[in-house]
Structure formats: C-alpha cells, structure tokens
Coordinates of C-alpha atoms and ligand atoms in Angstrom, one line a residue:
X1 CA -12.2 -27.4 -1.4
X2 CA -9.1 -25.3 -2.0
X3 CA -8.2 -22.2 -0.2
X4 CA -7.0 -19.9 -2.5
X5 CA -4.5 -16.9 -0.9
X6 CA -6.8 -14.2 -2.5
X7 CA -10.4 -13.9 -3.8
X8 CA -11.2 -10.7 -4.9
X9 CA -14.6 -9.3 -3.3
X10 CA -17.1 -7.9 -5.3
X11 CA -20.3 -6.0 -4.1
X12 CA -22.7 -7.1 -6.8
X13 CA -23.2 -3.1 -8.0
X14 CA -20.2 -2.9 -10.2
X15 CA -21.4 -4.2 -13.2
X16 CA -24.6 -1.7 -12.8
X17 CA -22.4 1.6 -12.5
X18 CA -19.7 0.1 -15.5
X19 CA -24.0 -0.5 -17.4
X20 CA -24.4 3.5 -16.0
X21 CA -21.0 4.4 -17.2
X22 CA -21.7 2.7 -20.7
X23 CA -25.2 4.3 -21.1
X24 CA -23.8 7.8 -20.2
X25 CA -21.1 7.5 -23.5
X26 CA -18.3 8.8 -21.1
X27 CA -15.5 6.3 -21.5
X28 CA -12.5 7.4 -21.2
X29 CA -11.4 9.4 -17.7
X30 CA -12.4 12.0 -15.1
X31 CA -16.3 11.6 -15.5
X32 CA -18.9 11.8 -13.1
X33 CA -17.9 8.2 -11.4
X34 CA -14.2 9.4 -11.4
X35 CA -15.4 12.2 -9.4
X36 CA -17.8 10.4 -7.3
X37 CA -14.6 8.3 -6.3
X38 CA -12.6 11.1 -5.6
X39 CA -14.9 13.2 -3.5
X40 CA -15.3 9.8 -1.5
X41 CA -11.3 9.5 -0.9
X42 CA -11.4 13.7 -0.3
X43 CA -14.1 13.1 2.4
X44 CA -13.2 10.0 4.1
X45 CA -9.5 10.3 4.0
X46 CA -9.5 14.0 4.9
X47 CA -7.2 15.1 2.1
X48 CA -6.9 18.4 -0.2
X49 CA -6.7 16.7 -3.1
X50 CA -7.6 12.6 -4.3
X51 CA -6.4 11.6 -8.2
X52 CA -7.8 8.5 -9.4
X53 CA -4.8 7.1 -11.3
X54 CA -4.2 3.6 -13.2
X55 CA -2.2 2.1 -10.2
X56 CA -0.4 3.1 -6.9
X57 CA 2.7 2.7 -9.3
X58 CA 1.7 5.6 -11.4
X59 CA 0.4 7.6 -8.4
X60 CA 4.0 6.9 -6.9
X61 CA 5.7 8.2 -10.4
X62 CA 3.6 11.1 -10.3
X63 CA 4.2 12.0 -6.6
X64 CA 8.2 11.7 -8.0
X65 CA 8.0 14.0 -10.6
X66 CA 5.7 16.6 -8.4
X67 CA 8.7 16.0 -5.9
X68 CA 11.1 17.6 -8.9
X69 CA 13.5 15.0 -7.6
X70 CA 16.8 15.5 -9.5
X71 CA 19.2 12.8 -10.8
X72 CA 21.8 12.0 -8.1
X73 CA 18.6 13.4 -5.4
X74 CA 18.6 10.9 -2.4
X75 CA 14.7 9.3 -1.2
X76 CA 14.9 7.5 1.7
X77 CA 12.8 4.0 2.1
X78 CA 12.7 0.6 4.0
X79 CA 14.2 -1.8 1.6
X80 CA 11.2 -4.5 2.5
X81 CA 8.1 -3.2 0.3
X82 CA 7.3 -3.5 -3.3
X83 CA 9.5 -2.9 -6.1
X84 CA 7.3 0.8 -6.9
X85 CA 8.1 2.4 -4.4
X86 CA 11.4 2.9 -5.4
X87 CA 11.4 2.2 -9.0
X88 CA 9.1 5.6 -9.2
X89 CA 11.9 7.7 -8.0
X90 CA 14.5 5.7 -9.5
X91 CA 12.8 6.7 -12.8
X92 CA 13.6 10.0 -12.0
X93 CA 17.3 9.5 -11.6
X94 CA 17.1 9.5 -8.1
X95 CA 18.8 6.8 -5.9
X96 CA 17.0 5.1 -2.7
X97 CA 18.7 5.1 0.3
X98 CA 17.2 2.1 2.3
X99 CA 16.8 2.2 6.1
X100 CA 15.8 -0.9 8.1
X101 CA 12.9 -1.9 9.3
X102 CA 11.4 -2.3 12.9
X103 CA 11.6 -5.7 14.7
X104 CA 7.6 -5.2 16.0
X105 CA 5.4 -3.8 13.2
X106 CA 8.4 -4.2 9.9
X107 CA 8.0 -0.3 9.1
X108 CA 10.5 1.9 8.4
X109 CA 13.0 2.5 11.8
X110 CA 12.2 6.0 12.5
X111 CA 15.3 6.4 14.9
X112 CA 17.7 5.6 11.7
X113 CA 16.3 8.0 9.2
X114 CA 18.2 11.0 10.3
X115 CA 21.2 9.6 10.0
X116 CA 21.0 8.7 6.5
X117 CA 20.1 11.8 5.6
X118 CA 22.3 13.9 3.5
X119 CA 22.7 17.3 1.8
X120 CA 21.3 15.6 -1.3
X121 CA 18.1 13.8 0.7
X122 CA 15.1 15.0 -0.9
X123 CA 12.1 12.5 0.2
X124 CA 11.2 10.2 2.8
X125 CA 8.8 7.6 1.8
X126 CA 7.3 5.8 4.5
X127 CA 4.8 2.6 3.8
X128 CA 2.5 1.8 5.8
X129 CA 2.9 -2.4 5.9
X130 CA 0.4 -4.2 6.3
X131 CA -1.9 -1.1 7.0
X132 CA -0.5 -0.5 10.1
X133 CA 1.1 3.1 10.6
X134 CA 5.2 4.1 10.4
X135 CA 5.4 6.6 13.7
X136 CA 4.2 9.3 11.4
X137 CA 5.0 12.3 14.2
X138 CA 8.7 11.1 14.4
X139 CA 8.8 11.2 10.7
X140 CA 6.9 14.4 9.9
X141 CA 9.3 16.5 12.8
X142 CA 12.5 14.8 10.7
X143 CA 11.1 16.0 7.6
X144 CA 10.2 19.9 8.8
X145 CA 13.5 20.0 10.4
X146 CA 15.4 18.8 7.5
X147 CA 12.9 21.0 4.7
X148 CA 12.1 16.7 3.3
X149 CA 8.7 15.8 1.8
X150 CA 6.9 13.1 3.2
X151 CA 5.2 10.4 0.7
X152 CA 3.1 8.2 2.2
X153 CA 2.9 4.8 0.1
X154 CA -0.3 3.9 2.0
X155 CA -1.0 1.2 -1.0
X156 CA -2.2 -1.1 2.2
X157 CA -3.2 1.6 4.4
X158 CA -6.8 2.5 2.8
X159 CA -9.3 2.9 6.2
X160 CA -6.3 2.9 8.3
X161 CA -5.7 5.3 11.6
X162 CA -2.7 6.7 13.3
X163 CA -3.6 9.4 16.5
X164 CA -6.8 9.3 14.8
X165 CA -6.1 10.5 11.3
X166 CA -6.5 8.5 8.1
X167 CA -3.6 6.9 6.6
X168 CA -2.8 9.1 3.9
X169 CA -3.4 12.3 5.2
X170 CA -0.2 13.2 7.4
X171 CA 2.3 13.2 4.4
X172 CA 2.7 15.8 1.8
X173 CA 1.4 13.4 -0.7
X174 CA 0.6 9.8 -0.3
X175 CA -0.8 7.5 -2.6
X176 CA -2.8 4.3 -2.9
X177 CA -3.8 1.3 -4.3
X178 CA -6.6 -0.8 -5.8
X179 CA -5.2 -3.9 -7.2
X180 CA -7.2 -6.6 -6.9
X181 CA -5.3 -8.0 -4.0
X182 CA -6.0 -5.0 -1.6
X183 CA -8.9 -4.0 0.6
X184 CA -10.8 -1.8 -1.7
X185 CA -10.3 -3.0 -5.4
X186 CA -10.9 -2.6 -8.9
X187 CA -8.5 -4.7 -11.0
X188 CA -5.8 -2.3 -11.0
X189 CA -6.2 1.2 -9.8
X190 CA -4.8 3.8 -7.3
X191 CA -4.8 7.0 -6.2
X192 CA -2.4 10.4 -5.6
X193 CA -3.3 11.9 -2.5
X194 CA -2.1 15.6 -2.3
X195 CA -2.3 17.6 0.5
X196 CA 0.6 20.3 0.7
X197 CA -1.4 23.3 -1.4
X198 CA 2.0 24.0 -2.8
X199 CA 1.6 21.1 -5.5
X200 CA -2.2 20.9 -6.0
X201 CA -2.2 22.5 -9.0
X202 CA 1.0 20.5 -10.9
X203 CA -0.6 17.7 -9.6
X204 CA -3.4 17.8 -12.3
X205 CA -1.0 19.0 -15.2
X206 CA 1.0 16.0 -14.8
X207 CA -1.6 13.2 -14.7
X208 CA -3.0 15.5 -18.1
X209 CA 0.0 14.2 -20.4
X210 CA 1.8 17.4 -19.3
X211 CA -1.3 19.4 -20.5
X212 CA -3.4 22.4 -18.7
X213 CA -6.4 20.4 -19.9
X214 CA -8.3 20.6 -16.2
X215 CA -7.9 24.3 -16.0
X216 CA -9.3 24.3 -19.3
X217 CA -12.5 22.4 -18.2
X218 CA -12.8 24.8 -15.2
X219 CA -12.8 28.2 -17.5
X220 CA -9.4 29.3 -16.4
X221 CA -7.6 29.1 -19.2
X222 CA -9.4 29.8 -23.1
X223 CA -6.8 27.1 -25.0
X224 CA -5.3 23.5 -23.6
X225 CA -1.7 22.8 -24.3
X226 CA 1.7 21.4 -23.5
X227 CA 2.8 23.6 -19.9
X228 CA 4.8 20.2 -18.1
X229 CA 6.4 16.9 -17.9
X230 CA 3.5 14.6 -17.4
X231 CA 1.9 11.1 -18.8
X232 CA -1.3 9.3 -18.9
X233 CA -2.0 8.3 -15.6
X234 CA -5.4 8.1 -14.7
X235 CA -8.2 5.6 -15.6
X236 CA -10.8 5.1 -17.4
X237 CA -14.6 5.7 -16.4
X238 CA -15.3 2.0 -16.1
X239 CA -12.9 1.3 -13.9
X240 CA -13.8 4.0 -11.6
X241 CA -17.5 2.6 -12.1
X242 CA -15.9 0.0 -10.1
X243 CA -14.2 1.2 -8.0
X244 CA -17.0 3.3 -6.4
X245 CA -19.4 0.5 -6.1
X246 CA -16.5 -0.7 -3.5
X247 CA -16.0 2.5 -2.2
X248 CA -19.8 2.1 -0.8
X249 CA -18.6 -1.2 1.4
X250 CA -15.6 0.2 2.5
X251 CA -16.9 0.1 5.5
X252 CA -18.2 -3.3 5.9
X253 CA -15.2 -4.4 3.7
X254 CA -13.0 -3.6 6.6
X255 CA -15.1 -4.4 9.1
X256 CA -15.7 -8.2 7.9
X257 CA -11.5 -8.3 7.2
X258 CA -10.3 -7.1 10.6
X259 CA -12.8 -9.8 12.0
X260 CA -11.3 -12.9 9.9
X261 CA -7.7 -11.1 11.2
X262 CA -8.9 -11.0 14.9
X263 CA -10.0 -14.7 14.6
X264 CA -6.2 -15.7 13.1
X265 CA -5.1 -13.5 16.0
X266 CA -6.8 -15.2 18.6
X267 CA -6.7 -18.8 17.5
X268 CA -2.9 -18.8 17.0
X269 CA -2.1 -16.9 20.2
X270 CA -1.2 -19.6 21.8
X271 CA 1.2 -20.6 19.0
X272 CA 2.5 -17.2 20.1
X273 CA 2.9 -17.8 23.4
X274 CA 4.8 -20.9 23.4
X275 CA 7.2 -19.4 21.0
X276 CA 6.8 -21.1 17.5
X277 CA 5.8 -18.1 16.1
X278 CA 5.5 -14.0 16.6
X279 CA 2.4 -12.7 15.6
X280 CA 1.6 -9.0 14.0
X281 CA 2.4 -5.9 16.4
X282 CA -0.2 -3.4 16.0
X283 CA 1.1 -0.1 18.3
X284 CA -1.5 1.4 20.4
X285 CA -1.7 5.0 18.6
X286 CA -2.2 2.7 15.4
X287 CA -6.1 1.0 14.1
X288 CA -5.4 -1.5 11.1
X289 CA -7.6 -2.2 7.9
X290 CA -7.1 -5.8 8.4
X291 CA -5.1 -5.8 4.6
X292 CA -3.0 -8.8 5.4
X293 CA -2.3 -11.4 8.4
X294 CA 1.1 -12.4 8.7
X295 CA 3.4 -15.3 11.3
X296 CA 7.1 -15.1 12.0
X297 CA 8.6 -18.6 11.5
X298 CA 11.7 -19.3 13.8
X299 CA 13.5 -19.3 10.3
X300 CA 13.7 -19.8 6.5
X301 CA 13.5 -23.8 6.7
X302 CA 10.3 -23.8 8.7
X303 CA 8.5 -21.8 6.3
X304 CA 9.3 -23.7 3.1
X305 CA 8.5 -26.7 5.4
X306 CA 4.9 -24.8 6.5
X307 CA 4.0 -23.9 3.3
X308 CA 4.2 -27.2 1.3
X309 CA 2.2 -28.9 4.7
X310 CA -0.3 -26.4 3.9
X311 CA -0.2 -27.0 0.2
X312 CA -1.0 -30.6 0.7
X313 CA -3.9 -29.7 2.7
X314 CA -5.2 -27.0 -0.3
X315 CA -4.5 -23.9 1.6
X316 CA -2.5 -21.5 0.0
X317 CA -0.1 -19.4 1.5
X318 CA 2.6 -16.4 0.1
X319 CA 5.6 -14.7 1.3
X320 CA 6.9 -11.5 0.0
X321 CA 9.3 -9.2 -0.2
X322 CA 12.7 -10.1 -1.4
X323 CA 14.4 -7.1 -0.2
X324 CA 14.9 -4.6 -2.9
X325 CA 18.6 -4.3 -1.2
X326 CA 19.3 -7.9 -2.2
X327 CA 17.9 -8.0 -5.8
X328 CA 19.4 -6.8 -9.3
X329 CA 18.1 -4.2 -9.9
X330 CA 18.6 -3.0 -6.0
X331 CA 21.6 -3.9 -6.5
X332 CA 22.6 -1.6 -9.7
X333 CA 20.3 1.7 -8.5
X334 CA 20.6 1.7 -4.9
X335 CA 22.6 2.9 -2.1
X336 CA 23.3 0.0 0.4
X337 CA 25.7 2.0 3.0
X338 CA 24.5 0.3 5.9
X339 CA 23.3 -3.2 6.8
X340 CA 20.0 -4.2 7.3
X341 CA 19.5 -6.9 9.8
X342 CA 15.7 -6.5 10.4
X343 CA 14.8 -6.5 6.8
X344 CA 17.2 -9.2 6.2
X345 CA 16.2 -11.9 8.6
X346 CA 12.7 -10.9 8.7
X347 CA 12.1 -11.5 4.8
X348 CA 12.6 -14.6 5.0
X349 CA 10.6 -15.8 7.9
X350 CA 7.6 -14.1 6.8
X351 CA 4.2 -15.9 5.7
X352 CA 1.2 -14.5 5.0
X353 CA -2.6 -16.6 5.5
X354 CA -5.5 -16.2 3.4
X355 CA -7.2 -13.5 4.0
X356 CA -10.6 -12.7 2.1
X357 CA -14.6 -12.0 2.5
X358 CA -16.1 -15.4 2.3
X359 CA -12.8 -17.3 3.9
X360 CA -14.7 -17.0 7.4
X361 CA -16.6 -20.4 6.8
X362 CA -13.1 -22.1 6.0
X363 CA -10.9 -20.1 8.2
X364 CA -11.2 -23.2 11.1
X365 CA -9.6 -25.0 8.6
X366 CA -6.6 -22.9 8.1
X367 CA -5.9 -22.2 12.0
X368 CA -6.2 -26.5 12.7
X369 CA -3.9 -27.2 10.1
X370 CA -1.5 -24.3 11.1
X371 CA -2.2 -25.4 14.6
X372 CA -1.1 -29.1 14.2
X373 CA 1.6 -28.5 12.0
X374 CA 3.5 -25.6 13.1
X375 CA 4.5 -27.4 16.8
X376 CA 5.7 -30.6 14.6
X377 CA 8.5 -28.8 11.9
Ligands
PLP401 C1 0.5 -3.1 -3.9 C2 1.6 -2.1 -3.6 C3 2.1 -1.2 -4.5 C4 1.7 -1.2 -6.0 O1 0.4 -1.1 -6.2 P1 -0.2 -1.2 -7.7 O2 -1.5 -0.6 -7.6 O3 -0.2 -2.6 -8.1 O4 0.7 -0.4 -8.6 C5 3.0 -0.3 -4.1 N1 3.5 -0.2 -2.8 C6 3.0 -1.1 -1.9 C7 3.5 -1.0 -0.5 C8 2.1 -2.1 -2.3 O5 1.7 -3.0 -1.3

C-alpha cells in the first residue's frame, strides 16, 4: 500500500450538517452553522472576535487592510513560511522585511526583530510553524514599546498553547486556516481572529464587500451601503457545515495527531542521538497540535537521496518552503538587508513525514524504512 503525505480526515457528520444546511435554504454565508463555527473558535480560542473567511490567505488580506498598512509601510516576518503571509501585505503596497529564523523551533528570531525595525515598521507577523509558539511575550513587549500590531499567522497553530493561552489569542489579530492539509479542515477555509476592540467593528465591514451590511442585520443602522475598502471573504454555509462537524473532534483530532507525532519522536530518537538527524524542538512554555513532523538532514544531498529511498518503498514525503527571500517575487517586493543563515541552510534540509488519522497502523513502516535508510546515505 502506498503512504500518501496527507489524507484528509473526515468525521462522518459533514455531509449531515451540508444535508441540514441544504434543507434550511441558507446557502450563501453567515448562517446559523457559520455562527455555530464561530462561537466555537470565540470559546475555545478565547478571542473577541472569530470570522469565518474563505482561506487563511483572505483572513491575512483582511488583517492587512484592518492594519491600514500604507504603501512604502514596513511588516516584519521570517522569510521561511508560505507565500500569504506576505503577499497579503504586499497587496497593500507594503514591503516585508524578513528576519531569520531560530536554529531550535524555525520561528521568527525574536532577538533580531528590534533591529529591523524602522520609523516606517507597521506590523510584526509572527507564525507559529509547525504549531509550535514564536516567544509571544518577547514579541508582544517589542510591539507595545514600538506602538506595532501583532498578527499572529497561526494557519498551523489551531489547539496550540503558549504560557497557557491558545494560539491565536496573544496578537492583535491572528488568523487561521482550514485547508485540507491542516489539523481541523474543510477544503479551503480560515478564519480572522480579532481581539484588539479597536478594529472589531471594521473587521465586519471589510469581509461585507466594504458594506455596513452586519450592522444592518443587528438593527443599528435602517439602510446597507458602501462605508469601506472591503471584498468577499467569507464562505459559504456548506462549507462551514463542514467545518463544524470538525470542530466537534477537535479534540480527539489532536489528540490522535500528537500521538502519531510522539511515536515518530520516539522511534527516531535514536537517529537523533547519533547525529544523522535533529528532530523538532518544542520549548517548554510551548504545547503543540501535532500539525506536522519534521527531520533535519545533515544537508540538501541527503534529503533528495531520503526521499526517492522512501519513494521506492511508497512512502511519500514533502519539503517546503523555498524561502520567500530567495524567490521572484521575494526578490522584486521585498527588503533583503540582512542575511539569513538559519532560513537559508535550514530550507533545504527540511523533510516532513506523513502525518494523518489512520497512518498509525502504517506508521512502523515509515520509521523502519527511515530507520534503515537514513544511517546508509
Ligand atoms: C497554510 C498556510 C497559509 C495559507 O492557508 P490557506 O488557508 O491555504 O490560505 C498561510 N500561512 C501559513 C503559515 C500556512 O501554513
């Protein structure tokens, strides 16, 4: 049997609440399941404000434009995470200024974020890889001191802790995602998590098309127009259908993920340990979702040379980023002052396992093969 990378999880309710969403006639957004979903994030995330959108992408767009970044603004980011996170701000006219990442958990180096600060920083966007947690406190005091806001691209972080508090929650805004390669799915899907007061109310207008529409609903206005900048960004009632019927596991979802990711952690330490590969760092303030397990190869060669042993034996493995520093588009929009030797060597080194519900009957596979080849490249 193959191994596939991914296999999305499903619950076996979703296609009851899309039947519940289809029998109700609400199709389009912000129905009852909509705001079943988002009363779940409010609750178990502990933020002000959760807006099902289309995709973490859109929820990062909309987190730019509630940011009123300007063109020429500065947003400072690691340069190793998906191409989103900056493109949303780049949209805007803004320009990313990418800081390196840390050798033990491949976060965003806290202690190099001050000094790339400038009088036209705006925005610090710290992601949360692999759902483990950037050093939050470090980051929030930089922001407060410098008058930055703080968006949290928890796309992995869903279920995540840092001190204690849900991944998502610390920042002034954060956002999520559902894509079908993340914990909690439902095809594509995300959310905006707002919880500075301050842009609460925006928040609504711009996901609206730009429109009052919500205060409409609520009474407090007697006619909907155009008040703002603002798109479609949120989804449909059948997603969220979906959506909710994972939000019910979330739980279990995690629970049966960060068990597959102790078993990789355990059966490989000894890989570890005789140094032909580093495994994750998880810091002690910091409890992971289990979203992804990951090895450091000794270098570029012995992962190309790992992953087509592993294809031959049906397992499939993936390596990701290229540097958003090092690509075109980086390249053209992006300030590259400083060097980035983490991100650099650390990208291409990188693999990522299988890692889905179901892969625990195979995962003794994976780990032999990994096992016997790994000591022989
Ligand atoms: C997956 C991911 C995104 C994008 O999520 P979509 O829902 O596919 O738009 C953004 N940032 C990070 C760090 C991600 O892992």
């Amino acid at each position: 049997m193959k191994i596939p990378f991914n296999k999305p999880y499903m619950t076996g309710k979703e296609l009851w609440y899309i039947a519940q969403a289809h029998s109700a006639g609400h199709m389009a957004g912000d129905g009852a399941f909509t705001k079943k979903c988002q009363a779940w994030l409010e609750n178990s995330i502990k933020t002000r404000k959760a807006l099902l959108t289309h995709s973490c992408t859109a929820a990062l767009e909309m987190a730019a434009i509630l940011s009123d970044i300007q063109p020429g603004d500065e947003v400072i980011m690691p340069s190793y995470t998906f191409v989103s996170t900056a493109n949303a701000f780049v949209l805007r006219g803004a320009v990313p200024v990418f800081v390196d990442i840390r050798a033990d958990t491949l976060n965003i180096d806290e202690s190099l974020i001050e000094e790339a600060i400038t009088s036209k920083t705006r925005a610090i966007v710290p992601v949360h890889y692999a759902g483990v947690a950037c050093e939050m406190d470090t980051i929030m005091g930089i922001a407060n001191r410098h008058n930055l806001l703080v968006i949290e691209d928890a796309a992995q972080g869903i279920m995540s802790t840092y001190k204690g508090q849900p991944l998502g929650s610390i920042g002034h805004m954060a956002t999520l995602s559902f894509h079908e390669t993340k914990n909690i799915i439902s095809g594509e899907g995300g959310a905006l998590l707002v919880n500075d007061p301050r842009l609460a109310g925006r928040a609504d207008i711009i996901r609206e098309k730009g429109t009052n529409r919500s205060q409409f609903f609520r009474g407090q206005v007697d006619k909907y127009t155009w008040v703002d900048i603002g798109s479609s960004y949120l989804p449909s009632e059948i997603v969220a259908a979906f959506l909710l019927a994972q939000t019910e596991e979330a739980t279990y979802i995690t629970q049966r993920r960060m068990a597959i990711w102790d078993t990789y952690h355990n059966e490989l330490g000894s890989l570890e340990k005789n140094g032909f590969i580093r495994r994750p760092v998880i810091p002690a303030e910091c409890v992971s979702n289990a979203d992804m397990y990951y090895i450091l190869l000794p270098d570029a060669k012995h992962r190309t040379e790992l992953i087509s042993k592993l294809k031959e034996l049906s397992i499939s493995t993936v390596f990701h980023y290229i540097p958003l520093h090092s690509s075109p588009a980086g390249s053209q929009f992006c300030h590259i002052k400083r060097e980035l030797p983490v991100t650099d060597d650390v990208a291409v080194r990188l693999l990522r396992l299988p890692l889905w519900l179901g892969l625990e009957e195979h995962q003794r596979r994976v780990t032999d093969a990994i096992l016997n080849t790994v000591v022989k490249l």
